[in-house]
XYZ file of C-alpha atoms in Angstrom:
722
model
C -0.012 0.016 0.000
C 2.787 2.293 0.885
C 4.482 1.607 -2.441
C 1.264 2.023 -4.330
C 0.669 5.432 -2.732
C 4.138 6.544 -3.692
C 3.694 5.263 -7.240
C 0.382 7.176 -7.452
C 1.997 10.334 -6.136
C 4.814 9.991 -8.680
C 2.291 9.561 -11.492
C 0.427 12.657 -10.405
C 3.676 14.641 -10.097
C 4.715 13.405 -13.480
C 1.412 14.629 -14.992
C 1.850 17.968 -13.311
C 5.391 18.297 -14.690
C 4.221 17.381 -18.178
C 1.473 19.952 -17.997
C 3.897 22.573 -16.820
C 6.302 21.745 -19.655
C 3.475 22.039 -22.177
C 2.357 25.337 -20.637
C 5.915 26.709 -20.682
C 6.250 25.664 -24.340
C 2.971 27.363 -25.227
C 4.008 30.560 -23.436
C 7.397 30.446 -25.187
C 5.633 30.118 -28.532
C 3.315 32.997 -27.756
C 6.281 35.054 -26.682
C 8.171 34.218 -29.836
C 5.128 35.129 -31.952
C 4.807 38.438 -30.063
C 8.527 39.195 -30.541
C 8.374 38.193 -34.189
C 5.652 40.780 -34.722
C 8.111 43.490 -33.753
C 10.611 44.775 -36.355
C 14.280 45.036 -35.534
C 15.877 48.351 -34.739
C 17.342 50.265 -37.703
C 20.500 52.307 -37.812
C 18.556 55.574 -38.014
C 16.296 54.581 -35.100
C 19.249 53.446 -33.031
C 20.989 56.784 -33.253
C 17.815 58.690 -32.378
C 18.061 57.313 -28.844
C 17.980 59.741 -25.938
C 20.805 59.762 -23.417
C 19.849 60.750 -19.859
C 22.848 62.664 -18.561
C 21.618 63.818 -15.170
C 18.751 63.488 -12.640
C 18.089 65.934 -9.824
C 15.242 65.447 -7.362
C 13.757 68.379 -5.385
C 14.407 68.539 -1.659
C 10.825 67.452 -0.871
C 10.960 64.600 -3.431
C 7.895 65.847 -5.334
C 9.610 67.113 -8.487
C 12.514 66.014 -10.659
C 14.687 67.841 -13.175
C 16.106 65.619 -15.952
C 18.925 66.472 -18.395
C 19.007 64.749 -21.787
C 21.144 64.695 -24.873
C 20.003 63.671 -28.319
C 21.213 64.122 -31.887
C 20.208 67.281 -33.733
C 20.864 66.040 -37.272
C 19.911 69.305 -38.950
C 22.398 71.402 -36.946
C 25.184 68.755 -36.751
C 25.333 68.765 -32.952
C 23.841 67.251 -29.833
C 20.903 68.960 -28.148
C 21.069 69.393 -24.406
C 17.652 69.844 -22.823
C 16.177 70.100 -19.353
C 12.830 68.566 -18.396
C 10.651 68.948 -15.308
C 8.379 66.311 -13.783
C 5.975 67.188 -10.954
C 4.124 64.803 -8.669
C 1.142 67.218 -8.605
C 0.543 66.785 -12.364
C 2.423 63.529 -12.961
C 3.516 65.070 -16.254
C 6.898 65.642 -17.802
C 7.293 69.021 -19.566
C 10.221 70.872 -21.143
C 11.869 73.241 -18.685
C 14.085 74.881 -21.332
C 14.075 74.795 -25.097
C 17.333 76.330 -26.315
C 18.995 72.930 -26.737
C 22.106 74.179 -24.972
C 21.265 73.573 -21.294
C 22.672 71.174 -18.702
C 23.857 70.637 -15.110
C 20.656 71.699 -13.336
C 20.589 72.254 -9.574
C 17.559 72.930 -7.323
C 17.681 75.760 -4.827
C 17.261 74.318 -1.309
C 13.866 76.041 -0.956
C 12.623 74.436 -4.204
C 11.657 77.779 -5.803
C 14.455 78.056 -8.388
C 16.522 75.895 -10.724
C 19.996 77.009 -11.794
C 21.777 75.513 -14.799
C 24.607 76.016 -17.250
C 24.031 77.043 -20.855
C 26.225 77.924 -23.829
C 23.207 79.366 -25.663
C 23.699 82.395 -27.895
C 21.877 85.607 -26.976
C 19.121 84.956 -29.529
C 18.573 81.308 -28.459
C 15.822 82.017 -25.955
C 12.625 79.964 -25.853
C 11.231 79.246 -29.285
C 14.093 80.719 -31.297
C 15.901 78.382 -33.731
C 19.674 78.004 -33.516
C 21.929 78.619 -36.481
C 23.568 75.460 -37.860
C 27.065 76.993 -37.366
C 27.185 79.893 -34.911
C 29.767 82.543 -35.722
C 31.465 81.961 -32.379
C 31.371 79.205 -29.817
C 29.756 80.593 -26.694
C 31.134 80.113 -23.175
C 28.896 78.306 -20.720
C 27.221 80.712 -18.344
C 25.033 80.359 -15.263
C 21.262 80.788 -15.692
C 18.318 80.631 -13.280
C 14.648 79.818 -13.979
C 11.662 79.720 -11.705
C 10.481 76.204 -10.784
C 7.037 77.389 -11.828
C 8.269 77.972 -15.357
C 8.846 81.072 -17.488
C 11.997 82.342 -19.092
C 15.468 81.799 -17.732
C 17.764 84.753 -17.070
C 21.576 84.885 -17.122
C 23.395 85.318 -13.851
C 26.934 85.469 -15.134
C 28.396 87.091 -18.229
C 31.706 87.825 -19.908
C 34.365 85.924 -21.835
C 35.067 83.275 -19.215
C 32.888 80.218 -18.942
C 31.539 78.981 -15.612
C 33.413 75.847 -14.494
C 31.261 75.015 -11.477
C 28.428 76.460 -9.456
C 26.218 75.717 -6.396
C 23.337 77.279 -4.439
C 23.977 78.768 -1.033
C 22.389 76.867 1.816
C 19.772 79.590 2.378
C 18.844 79.730 -1.350
C 19.661 83.454 -1.353
C 22.719 83.263 -3.561
C 24.929 81.291 -5.873
C 28.612 80.415 -5.801
C 30.445 80.031 -9.098
C 33.969 79.647 -10.492
C 35.572 80.833 -13.670
C 39.095 81.212 -14.969
C 40.793 84.360 -13.584
C 39.164 87.027 -15.761
C 41.116 89.487 -17.867
C 40.001 92.920 -18.963
C 39.406 93.616 -22.580
C 42.555 95.686 -22.664
C 44.668 92.868 -21.321
C 43.184 90.330 -23.740
C 43.923 92.583 -26.679
C 47.454 93.236 -25.508
C 48.095 89.505 -25.179
C 46.730 88.782 -28.618
C 48.830 91.547 -30.098
C 51.986 90.103 -28.563
C 51.418 86.454 -29.310
C 49.026 86.473 -32.317
C 47.898 82.864 -32.910
C 50.905 81.291 -31.086
C 50.081 78.850 -28.255
C 52.211 79.735 -25.244
C 51.583 76.243 -23.821
C 51.894 76.190 -20.040
C 52.784 79.849 -19.608
C 49.394 81.025 -20.933
C 47.478 78.911 -18.424
C 45.854 80.532 -15.383
C 43.777 79.383 -12.442
C 40.277 80.122 -11.197
C 38.406 82.574 -9.032
C 35.490 81.628 -6.819
C 32.777 84.253 -6.386
C 29.295 84.689 -4.874
C 26.342 86.632 -6.172
C 23.030 87.136 -4.357
C 19.895 85.988 -6.105
C 18.282 89.359 -5.474
C 21.175 91.123 -7.205
C 21.073 88.769 -10.186
C 17.308 88.988 -10.452
C 17.134 92.777 -10.275
C 19.832 93.164 -12.942
C 18.135 90.661 -15.236
C 14.713 92.276 -14.864
C 15.644 95.917 -14.693
C 18.077 96.351 -17.583
C 16.244 98.566 -20.001
C 17.615 101.495 -22.056
C 18.150 104.561 -19.893
C 17.630 102.762 -16.563
C 20.030 103.157 -13.665
C 21.133 99.552 -14.032
C 21.776 100.038 -17.738
C 23.935 103.074 -16.932
C 25.756 100.981 -14.349
C 26.410 98.327 -16.995
C 27.795 101.013 -19.339
C 30.090 102.275 -16.574
C 31.180 98.754 -15.788
C 32.169 98.089 -19.407
C 34.142 101.327 -19.615
C 35.921 100.433 -16.360
C 36.594 96.899 -17.543
C 38.314 98.242 -20.649
C 40.936 99.904 -18.416
C 41.260 97.660 -15.387
C 41.796 93.945 -14.813
C 38.284 93.265 -13.524
C 35.793 91.281 -15.515
C 33.711 89.637 -12.820
C 29.940 89.411 -13.250
C 28.416 92.705 -12.042
C 27.322 92.342 -8.416
C 29.530 89.331 -7.763
C 31.794 89.252 -4.721
C 35.231 87.586 -5.042
C 35.833 84.946 -2.358
C 39.057 83.269 -3.414
C 41.655 82.787 -6.128
C 43.341 79.438 -6.694
C 46.079 78.417 -9.149
C 44.065 75.429 -10.350
C 40.746 74.807 -12.110
C 37.699 74.241 -9.912
C 35.528 71.203 -10.809
C 32.801 71.066 -8.153
C 31.547 73.481 -5.495
C 29.765 72.151 -2.399
C 28.424 74.457 0.295
C 27.697 72.769 3.646
C 24.051 72.620 4.754
C 24.777 74.800 7.813
C 26.283 77.514 5.573
C 29.704 77.551 7.250
C 31.849 75.911 4.611
C 32.353 75.827 0.889
C 34.113 72.669 -0.242
C 35.529 72.337 -3.722
C 37.765 69.974 -5.680
C 40.326 70.901 -8.325
C 41.466 69.922 -11.765
C 44.643 70.763 -13.689
C 44.397 74.152 -15.344
C 44.645 72.594 -18.818
C 42.578 69.520 -17.870
C 45.505 67.339 -18.926
C 45.675 64.555 -16.344
C 49.417 64.832 -15.751
C 49.783 64.533 -11.967
C 47.506 63.489 -9.068
C 48.633 66.549 -7.089
C 46.371 68.724 -9.218
C 43.334 66.884 -7.885
C 42.600 67.664 -4.220
C 39.784 68.927 -2.005
C 39.873 72.393 -0.455
C 37.712 74.232 2.051
C 36.692 77.896 2.313
C 35.444 79.365 5.559
C 32.252 81.206 4.588
C 31.851 82.675 8.064
C 35.084 84.603 7.398
C 33.973 85.717 3.987
C 36.336 83.441 2.030
C 40.075 84.096 1.890
C 42.832 81.568 1.352
C 41.446 78.057 0.706
C 42.606 75.317 3.078
C 43.687 72.003 1.483
C 41.896 69.048 3.071
C 43.293 66.066 1.190
C 46.897 65.200 0.340
C 47.121 61.995 -1.647
C 47.659 60.412 -5.060
C 43.997 60.003 -5.871
C 41.689 61.940 -8.155
C 38.784 63.197 -6.065
C 35.422 64.179 -7.549
C 31.573 64.224 -7.003
C 31.339 66.142 -3.698
C 28.355 65.935 -1.348
C 27.917 66.910 2.334
C 26.390 64.829 5.095
C 23.087 66.366 6.342
C 24.757 67.452 9.622
C 27.649 69.224 7.806
C 30.225 67.142 9.632
C 31.578 65.236 6.618
C 32.148 65.957 2.952
C 31.761 62.822 0.815
C 33.720 62.305 -2.421
C 34.404 59.671 -5.040
C 37.810 58.322 -6.099
C 37.763 56.816 -9.652
C 41.511 56.825 -10.190
C 44.432 56.514 -7.809
C 44.585 55.609 -4.160
C 43.971 57.533 -0.948
C 45.800 55.167 1.414
C 48.990 54.545 -0.603
C 51.016 55.651 -3.600
C 49.252 55.831 -6.957
C 47.427 52.637 -7.819
C 44.301 51.945 -9.849
C 41.682 50.231 -7.651
C 37.894 49.944 -7.589
C 35.979 53.159 -7.533
C 35.459 54.113 -3.897
C 33.575 56.580 -1.635
C 35.298 58.491 1.152
C 34.461 61.304 3.533
C 36.617 64.053 4.916
C 35.840 66.263 7.908
C 36.551 70.006 8.013
C 39.510 69.013 10.271
C 40.902 66.790 7.481
C 40.058 63.311 8.851
C 39.501 60.926 5.917
C 37.399 57.738 6.137
C 36.499 55.158 3.517
C 32.866 54.036 3.339
C 31.847 50.592 2.203
C 35.144 48.740 2.809
C 33.223 45.445 2.753
C 31.909 46.128 -0.716
C 34.328 44.452 -3.151
C 32.847 45.927 -6.345
C 33.151 49.391 -7.852
C 31.028 52.370 -6.825
C 29.487 54.041 -9.867
C 27.648 56.876 -8.031
C 26.416 57.771 -4.562
C 23.923 60.021 -2.715
C 23.410 60.883 0.946
C 20.095 60.176 2.643
C 18.426 62.364 5.293
C 19.558 60.025 8.085
C 23.217 60.229 6.989
C 23.408 56.838 5.248
C 24.723 56.471 1.736
C 22.959 54.956 -1.238
C 25.335 53.745 -3.919
C 25.030 52.235 -7.372
C 27.642 49.505 -7.035
C 29.014 47.470 -9.898
C 29.286 43.747 -9.113
C 30.272 41.719 -12.169
C 27.660 42.220 -14.859
C 25.121 43.743 -12.462
C 24.883 47.230 -10.906
C 22.404 47.159 -8.009
C 21.428 49.860 -5.502
C 23.022 49.383 -2.053
C 22.694 51.204 1.258
C 25.593 51.779 3.622
C 24.850 53.118 7.122
C 28.411 53.636 8.368
C 32.018 53.294 7.086
C 32.441 49.747 8.518
C 28.912 48.532 7.797
C 28.239 45.912 5.140
C 26.152 47.182 2.224
C 22.493 46.116 2.130
C 20.816 45.625 -1.197
C 17.855 47.852 -1.983
C 17.108 46.607 -5.472
C 15.125 43.477 -6.170
C 15.465 43.495 -9.908
C 18.611 42.685 -11.914
C 19.988 45.306 -14.235
C 21.837 48.624 -13.947
C 20.929 51.493 -11.649
C 22.684 54.882 -11.898
C 22.445 58.685 -11.876
C 21.232 58.577 -8.258
C 19.461 61.564 -6.677
C 18.033 61.469 -3.144
C 15.625 63.996 -1.612
C 17.071 65.859 1.380
C 13.773 66.236 3.286
C 11.973 63.064 2.241
C 12.748 59.362 1.653
C 12.220 59.720 -2.104
C 14.860 58.643 -4.592
C 15.210 59.003 -8.378
C 17.565 57.152 -10.673
C 18.097 55.836 -14.213
C 17.461 52.117 -14.712
C 18.005 49.793 -17.678
C 18.712 46.285 -18.771
C 20.117 45.006 -21.997
C 16.636 44.810 -23.536
C 14.990 47.489 -21.370
C 15.901 51.021 -22.515
C 17.134 53.641 -20.056
C 14.438 55.699 -18.318
C 14.130 57.714 -15.103
C 12.353 56.045 -12.193
C 11.067 57.594 -8.984
C 10.283 55.932 -5.649
C 8.527 58.122 -3.077
C 9.413 55.765 -0.215
C 13.031 55.130 -1.302
C 12.437 51.504 -2.303
C 13.075 50.489 -5.950
C 10.294 47.905 -5.504
C 7.714 50.735 -5.503
C 9.420 52.843 -8.212
C 7.637 53.847 -11.409
C 9.018 55.209 -14.635
C 8.428 58.919 -15.062
C 9.947 59.193 -18.555
C 9.470 57.407 -21.840
C 12.256 59.003 -23.925
C 13.233 55.664 -25.461
C 9.811 54.146 -25.944
C 10.579 53.261 -29.550
C 13.036 50.578 -28.378
C 10.194 48.793 -26.523
C 8.440 48.512 -29.864
C 11.368 46.773 -31.483
C 12.663 43.222 -31.156
C 15.748 43.641 -29.015
C 18.516 41.137 -28.271
C 18.694 39.040 -25.109
C 21.845 38.435 -23.171
C 23.399 36.446 -20.348
C 26.680 36.328 -18.425
C 29.318 33.840 -19.612
C 32.241 32.520 -17.581
C 35.457 30.730 -18.479
C 38.982 30.091 -17.176
C 41.979 31.909 -18.600
C 45.321 30.277 -19.387
C 46.530 30.527 -15.767
C 43.286 29.302 -14.232
C 41.808 32.740 -13.406
C 38.050 32.803 -13.736
C 36.850 35.533 -16.158
C 33.376 36.710 -16.961
C 31.738 38.527 -19.823
C 28.377 39.128 -21.487
C 26.876 37.353 -24.478
C 24.392 39.422 -26.511
C 22.444 37.120 -28.835
C 20.752 38.094 -32.078
C 16.975 38.634 -31.562
C 15.150 35.293 -31.686
C 18.419 33.253 -31.309
C 18.945 33.290 -27.548
C 20.886 30.190 -26.628
C 21.732 29.501 -30.312
C 24.782 27.562 -31.472
C 27.636 28.189 -33.912
C 26.831 31.832 -34.356
C 28.894 34.449 -36.196
C 30.660 36.277 -33.385
C 31.897 39.838 -32.804
C 34.308 40.172 -29.897
C 33.543 43.772 -28.788
C 36.061 44.953 -26.172
C 35.251 47.726 -23.728
C 37.648 50.623 -23.030
C 39.141 51.719 -19.755
C 40.493 49.222 -18.768
C 38.659 50.323 -15.634
C 35.183 49.508 -16.825
C 33.008 46.456 -17.367
C 30.213 45.351 -19.641
C 27.020 44.143 -18.081
C 23.304 43.942 -18.081
C 22.592 47.475 -19.267
C 21.135 49.302 -22.192
C 23.439 51.213 -24.506
C 22.713 52.935 -27.831
C 25.483 55.161 -29.193
C 28.694 55.152 -31.197
C 30.587 53.478 -28.283
C 27.884 51.143 -26.965
C 26.639 49.472 -30.181
C 26.359 45.841 -29.156
C 22.507 45.939 -29.390
C 22.713 47.159 -33.016
C 25.395 44.604 -33.986
C 23.315 41.757 -32.455
C 20.243 43.032 -34.306
C 22.238 42.643 -37.516
C 22.852 38.963 -36.721
C 26.029 38.957 -34.632
C 26.581 37.120 -31.343
C 28.362 39.906 -29.467
C 30.904 38.705 -26.919
C 31.828 41.398 -24.355
C 34.694 40.081 -22.212
C 35.468 41.646 -18.813
C 39.116 40.774 -18.982
C 41.544 41.353 -16.087
C 41.825 45.074 -15.492
C 38.035 45.416 -15.613
C 36.192 46.871 -12.572
C 33.529 45.173 -10.491
C 35.638 42.130 -9.675
C 37.892 43.336 -6.866
C 41.192 45.209 -6.634
C 43.382 42.119 -7.211
C 41.608 41.255 -10.482
C 41.966 44.853 -11.589
C 45.700 45.100 -10.871
C 46.723 41.812 -12.485
C 47.373 43.545 -15.804
C 50.333 45.454 -14.248
C 52.843 45.598 -15.934
C 51.534 43.359 -18.743
C 49.107 45.967 -20.049
C 47.883 44.054 -23.135
C 49.339 40.539 -23.042
C 47.499 39.348 -19.892
C 44.061 40.707 -20.834
C 44.772 39.505 -24.333
C 45.048 35.924 -23.110
C 41.841 36.329 -21.115
C 39.997 37.365 -24.300
C 41.478 34.631 -26.520
C 40.733 31.903 -23.998
C 37.188 33.237 -23.823
C 36.852 32.847 -27.575
C 38.293 29.338 -27.321
C 35.671 28.491 -24.708
C 32.864 29.800 -26.897
C 34.052 27.705 -29.788
C 34.527 24.675 -27.568
C 30.994 25.078 -26.184
C 29.620 25.215 -29.696
C 28.361 28.764 -29.267
C 30.700 30.667 -31.602
C 31.395 29.697 -35.195
C 35.201 29.425 -35.480
C 35.006 30.305 -39.187
C 33.082 33.544 -38.558
C 34.993 35.396 -35.844
C 35.561 39.164 -35.825
C 36.905 41.617 -33.281
C 36.709 45.317 -32.379
C 36.918 47.986 -29.710
C 37.527 51.644 -28.981
C 40.084 53.407 -26.771
C 41.610 50.651 -24.568
C 39.379 48.295 -26.584
C 41.278 49.599 -29.596
C 44.604 48.895 -27.834
C 43.468 45.301 -27.289
C 42.131 44.850 -30.853
C 45.439 46.153 -32.301
C 47.365 43.732 -30.111
C 45.177 40.700 -30.672
C 45.357 40.840 -34.460
C 49.137 40.457 -34.074
C 48.659 37.364 -31.907
C 46.280 35.363 -34.157
C 44.900 35.368 -37.658
C 41.633 33.694 -36.589
C 39.633 36.939 -36.807
C 38.270 37.559 -40.293
C 37.830 41.290 -39.756
C 38.705 43.974 -37.158
C 37.175 47.362 -36.352
C 39.409 49.448 -34.119
C 39.325 53.003 -32.876
C 41.446 55.469 -30.832
C 43.877 52.704 -29.819
C 47.660 52.872 -29.514
C 50.105 50.489 -31.169
C 53.061 51.507 -29.024
C 53.491 53.169 -25.656
C 56.547 55.499 -25.681
C 55.285 58.208 -28.034
C 51.792 57.716 -26.724
C 53.085 58.348 -23.162
C 54.387 61.742 -24.345
C 51.200 62.652 -26.248
C 48.639 61.205 -23.878
C 47.141 63.577 -21.294
C 47.072 60.713 -18.770
C 50.810 60.018 -18.502
C 51.100 58.889 -14.869
C 48.391 56.267 -15.437
C 50.261 54.854 -18.435
C 53.449 54.686 -16.404
C 51.588 52.886 -13.603
C 50.260 50.208 -15.899
C 53.611 49.585 -17.574
C 55.715 49.714 -14.439
C 57.457 53.040 -14.996
C 58.359 55.771 -17.459
C 59.694 54.843 -20.923
C 63.345 55.297 -19.894
C 62.834 53.224 -16.730
C 61.323 50.080 -18.278
C 62.047 50.355 -22.049
C 61.782 46.583 -22.578
C 58.264 46.521 -21.166
C 57.258 49.398 -23.485
C 58.636 47.296 -26.356
C 57.177 43.916 -25.356
C 53.626 45.202 -24.727
C 53.399 47.099 -28.037
C 51.687 45.829 -31.189
C 53.935 47.956 -33.418
C 56.857 45.539 -33.374
C 54.623 42.608 -34.391
C 52.430 44.256 -37.056
C 54.170 42.184 -39.738
C 52.144 39.236 -38.379
C 48.776 40.861 -39.122
C 46.543 39.237 -41.749
C 43.194 40.621 -40.536
C 41.454 43.267 -42.684
C 41.238 46.238 -40.317
C 38.959 49.288 -40.195
C 40.302 52.236 -38.135
C 38.643 55.400 -36.759
C 39.982 58.366 -34.786
C 39.108 61.909 -33.708
C 41.459 64.389 -35.371
C 42.066 66.211 -32.089
C 42.372 63.176 -29.807
C 45.003 63.653 -27.104
C 43.870 60.832 -24.737
C 45.231 58.402 -27.341
C 47.202 60.410 -29.880
C 45.642 60.483 -33.334
C 49.120 59.722 -34.621
C 48.857 56.176 -33.295
C 46.065 55.454 -35.715
C 47.922 56.988 -38.678
C 50.797 54.769 -37.705
C 48.646 51.661 -37.708
C 47.122 52.502 -41.059
C 50.528 53.244 -42.617
C 51.897 49.937 -41.377
C 48.959 47.904 -42.690
C 49.016 49.756 -46.014
C 52.738 49.001 -46.358
C 52.102 45.355 -45.525
C 49.257 45.096 -48.104
C 46.740 44.239 -45.408
C 43.260 45.546 -46.344
C 42.558 48.577 -44.198
C 40.577 51.825 -44.079
C 40.941 54.934 -41.882
C 38.252 57.441 -40.978
C 39.296 60.723 -39.304
C 36.586 62.831 -37.650
C 37.398 66.543 -37.744
C 37.024 68.567 -34.522
C 36.578 65.466 -32.380
C 38.696 64.493 -29.432
C 38.793 61.074 -27.751
C 35.035 61.042 -27.338
C 32.962 61.650 -30.466
C 30.621 64.125 -28.792
C 30.565 67.159 -31.091
C 28.777 65.982 -34.230
C 26.314 63.050 -34.083
C 26.959 62.277 -37.771
C 30.476 61.196 -36.869
C 29.379 58.483 -34.477
C 26.648 57.294 -36.835
C 29.031 57.075 -39.806
C 31.564 55.289 -37.560
C 29.171 52.457 -36.640
C 27.592 52.301 -40.085
C 30.965 51.760 -41.714
C 32.149 49.325 -38.995
C 29.087 47.163 -39.644
C 29.668 47.410 -43.388
C 33.316 46.306 -42.883
C 32.294 43.250 -40.878
C 29.628 42.389 -43.452
C 32.146 42.720 -46.242
C 34.531 40.093 -44.803
C 31.955 37.859 -43.001
C 28.745 38.149 -45.006
C 25.552 37.546 -42.962
C 22.103 36.884 -44.412
């Protein structure tokens, strides 16, 4: 009887399992039919995506300002727009319309929004921009009422605003510019030097100033012909022509510093103004140019006091609610030791200079952070291919996960007087949008934007993590992005698309631009393999540092063993392998085509082929020297052994090359060198040079679109897909 009962139970369980299998199969079929009804994304649609560059929530959590960038094809530039969402209307409306606006900040009382804009004088609301303005405008500080209306300029003059912040009482604004020169001094300098660049000697530091909102408002509203303010403006201009004063009228000078100011952060109690610095030229030549300083506002400014003294690059400042600690991020370098690249970290420093690290038990990389009203930190922390939200209550406390859904969270903004939180969320097949949670829990968050709705109406690829062991037994991870409708397929044509950095990692996130084009490549039929080789972030400091001093050979083996594993597992077709990458991904692509001829085509961009000349031309010299173990004259053999240049005679892979004409992060000359070598060796190659572009192709959207269009054409030419 006992056995019979068990047999009966097994039969019933078997029937249940069969029914569930049938149901799952039916649901899968219905899903496939639904997906099949959707067309795939086109090149034009792909590059019409909207990038969400910033999110700022109001202090009471009931409104959000959102900054976006999108291509303006007619005017050959990227539009920068600000949007406002309010809980009272649950509607998203344009806050500005000039197409030149960014970096919004709420006043603490919620009545005003300040932002930066490089708009021309005639680019007010509703006025169309010229395709090519006669002169590039400096970015100035503007203010607009949170209730809407027209924005008015707070600053003016030849010098752009580098950083700004509201005072704690909402009655004024702090801002920094380069030390201003009078018109007479500018003209004298031009007369002496003409168009000659006087390199370091012509560089000058910043001033930090304060202007009251009442002063700025009265000047903006009262300037009419014949008015007292207009006459004051006239007198100011005449005075400026003779003297070395060019500050915004009504502004009060607080400090002068021989460096560039990146961020300004007034403490909530109004006593301190914290700021971090950059090199004057913005060339990243030494860590000493990047420190945190403090101004005593109760004393009216004066000489800034340096708070940090280390070999780290500090950024992203934010005070604790009680004004006792100033939080900051470190994305390069080390606070505790000599220069070393480690995972992105969060620290705090007190006005007395005491530095503490937060989240020591978190082994991943911190992407962004925000302080909560109770003093805790919320971070978007990268862990492998995921980037969840985590909460840290004290420096030694273990992080607690807030997110319940896999994917990528970022652009955090936390309300100061409410538990509300806003952020950008995406997954590989879920486009980036802004989400808001009134209680601070992502589980209750809802999307408040639909900028990229078109992508939800297209059949997008699916992806999954993939793991393998490298040649020395190290476990490595990456992402596989499958062509739509072929998730889990076998013997697929494969594009190995290598991320830059190397301090970065590919994961479960949406990307749609000239750099992040895996979704488009997969939609064209490629299995896209995105390896997080050693040197990538999100896997701990040891994993990150294991490429020192073998800058390309160690990660190169990680990538090649990953390709071997894909072929061995029957996933990748060994006869249809291609490779590509940009920046450090270009470095790796250039190196790997010297190590094997298995790739039928390569698409590389902004990557070096040697390290000595690139060390001299790169604006990030100390980082190069760290990765290779020293300066060129200290370890010349390493500079030789880790360079593709000396092995280019082995290349058989047809190679497509792209570069920005004004790139100084990886000298444009490196790409000319690669093309010349391949041309001399009769290896099929092509070089595209984008005028006016630096390392990032951010000036003209046509450049990025043409880049990806031609890279896809190049791959198709040598590995034809249906």
